[in-house]
XYZ file of C-alpha atoms in Angstrom:
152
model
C 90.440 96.573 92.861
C 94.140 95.920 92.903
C 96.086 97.988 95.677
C 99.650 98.940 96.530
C 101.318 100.164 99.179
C 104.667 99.635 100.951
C 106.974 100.467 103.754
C 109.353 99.080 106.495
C 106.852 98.578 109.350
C 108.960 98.247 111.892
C 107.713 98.434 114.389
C 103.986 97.588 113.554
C 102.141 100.836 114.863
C 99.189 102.277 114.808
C 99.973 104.274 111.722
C 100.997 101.451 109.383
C 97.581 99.932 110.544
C 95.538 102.566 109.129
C 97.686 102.364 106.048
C 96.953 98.600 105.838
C 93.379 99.074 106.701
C 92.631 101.531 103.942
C 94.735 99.155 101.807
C 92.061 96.543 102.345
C 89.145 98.687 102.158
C 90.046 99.689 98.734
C 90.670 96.866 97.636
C 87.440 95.258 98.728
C 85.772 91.863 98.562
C 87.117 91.028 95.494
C 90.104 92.667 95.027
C 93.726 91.991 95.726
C 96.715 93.879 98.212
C 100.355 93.671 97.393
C 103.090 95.044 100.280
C 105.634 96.230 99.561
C 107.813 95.700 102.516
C 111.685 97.068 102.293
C 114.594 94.494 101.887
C 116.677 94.244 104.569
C 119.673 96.522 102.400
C 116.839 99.159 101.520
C 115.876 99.374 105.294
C 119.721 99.648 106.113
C 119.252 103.868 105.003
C 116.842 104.274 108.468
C 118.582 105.939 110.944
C 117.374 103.500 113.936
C 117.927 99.674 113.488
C 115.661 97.579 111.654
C 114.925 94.106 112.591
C 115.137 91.161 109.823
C 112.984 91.118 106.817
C 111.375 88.026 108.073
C 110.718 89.000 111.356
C 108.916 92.193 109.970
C 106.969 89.879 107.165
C 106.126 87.215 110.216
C 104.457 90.278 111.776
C 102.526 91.684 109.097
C 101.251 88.033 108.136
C 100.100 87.976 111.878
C 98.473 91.323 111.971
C 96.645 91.019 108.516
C 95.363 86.945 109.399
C 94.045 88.467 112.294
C 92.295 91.118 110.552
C 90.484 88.648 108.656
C 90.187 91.454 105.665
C 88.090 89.859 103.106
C 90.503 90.696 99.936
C 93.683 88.140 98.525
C 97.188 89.668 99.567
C 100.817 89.130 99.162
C 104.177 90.614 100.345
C 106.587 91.645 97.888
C 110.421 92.847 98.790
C 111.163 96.690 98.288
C 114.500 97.241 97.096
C 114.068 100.765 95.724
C 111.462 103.317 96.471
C 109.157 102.240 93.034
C 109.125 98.637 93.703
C 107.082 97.220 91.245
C 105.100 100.077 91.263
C 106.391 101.336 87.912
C 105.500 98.671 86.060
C 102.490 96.669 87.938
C 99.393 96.221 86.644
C 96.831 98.092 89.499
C 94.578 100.186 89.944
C 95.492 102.669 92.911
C 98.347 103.297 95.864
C 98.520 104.123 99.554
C 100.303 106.411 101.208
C 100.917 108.777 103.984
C 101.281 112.444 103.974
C 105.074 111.996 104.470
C 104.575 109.071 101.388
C 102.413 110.932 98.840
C 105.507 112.666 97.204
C 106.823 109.297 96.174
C 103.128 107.863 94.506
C 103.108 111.381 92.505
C 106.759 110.252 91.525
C 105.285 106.974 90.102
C 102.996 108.167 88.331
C 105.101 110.276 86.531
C 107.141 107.348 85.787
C 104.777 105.564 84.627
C 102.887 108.176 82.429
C 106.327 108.325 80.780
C 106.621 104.406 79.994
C 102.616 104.813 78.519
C 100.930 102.863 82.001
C 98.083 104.188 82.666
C 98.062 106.397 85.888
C 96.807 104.638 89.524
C 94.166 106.428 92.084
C 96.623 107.786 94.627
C 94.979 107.669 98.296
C 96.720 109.533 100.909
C 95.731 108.662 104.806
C 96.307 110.750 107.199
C 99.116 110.309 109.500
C 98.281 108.458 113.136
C 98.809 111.349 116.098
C 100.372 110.339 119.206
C 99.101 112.050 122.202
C 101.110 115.082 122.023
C 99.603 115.820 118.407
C 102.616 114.886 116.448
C 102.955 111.650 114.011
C 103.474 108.213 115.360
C 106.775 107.267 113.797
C 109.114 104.128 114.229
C 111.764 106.861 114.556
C 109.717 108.244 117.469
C 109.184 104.787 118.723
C 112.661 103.399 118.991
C 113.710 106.823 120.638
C 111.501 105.680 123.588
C 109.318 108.816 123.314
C 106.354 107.019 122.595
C 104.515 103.266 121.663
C 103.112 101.426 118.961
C 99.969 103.028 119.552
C 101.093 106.953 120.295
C 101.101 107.136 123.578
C 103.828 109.161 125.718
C 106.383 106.884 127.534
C 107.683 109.907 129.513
């Protein structure tokens, strides 16, 4: 199966794992992943800093090698919200809850260019200890890590 899915992932948490994860598990054996991950202008609209593209591609690379996942994957840059998405041959998308507005978007979009429409699988979002979403926003305010946990 051929999978998308996209984001910033900076940083790497927890959340964007499972995303990832799921990614791979879709995809399966055979199958293929593509990541989306935001340009280095797209990122600019966060309202914490954002490190480089490359660092943030260096540390996907690292995290998904490690996770030996048994499908073929590549990173793509995000410049706009659709990506590729709009056009792509595949066969389903990944997203959050705070996401799955977006993948009913493209496949809107693309029911409207005649592409067929893609399986849209929505996770559910990574809880840090106090019950609310691990976020990078969250993360850079120094309320909590990579992994959810309360800093103070």
């Amino acid at each position: 199966m051929k999978v998308m899915v996209g984001g910033t992932f900076d940083p790497l948490h927890d959340g964007h794992k499972q995303l990832l994860g799921r990614s791979f598990e879709l995809a399966g054996a055979g199958g293929q992943v593509t990541i989306g991950l935001t340009t280095d202008t797209f990122a600019s609209r966060k309202v914490h800093p954002i490190r480089t593209f490359s660092t943030r591609k260096a540390e996907l690379v690292i995290f998904i090698e490690n996770s030996r996942f048994p499908a073929s994957w590549h990173i793509e840059p995000l410049s706009d919200r659709y990506g590729p998405a709009i056009d792509a041959d595949f066969d389903a998308i990944v997203v959050s809850e705070e996401t799955l507005p977006v993948a009913v978007e493209i496949n809107k979009l693309r029911r409207q260019k005649g592409a067929k429409k893609v399986d849209i699988h929505q996770i559910s979002c990574v809880l840090a200890d106090d019950g609310r979403w691990i976020s990078s926003t969250r993360i850079f305010r120094g309320e909590i890590d990579i992994h959810g946990h309360l800093l103070h």
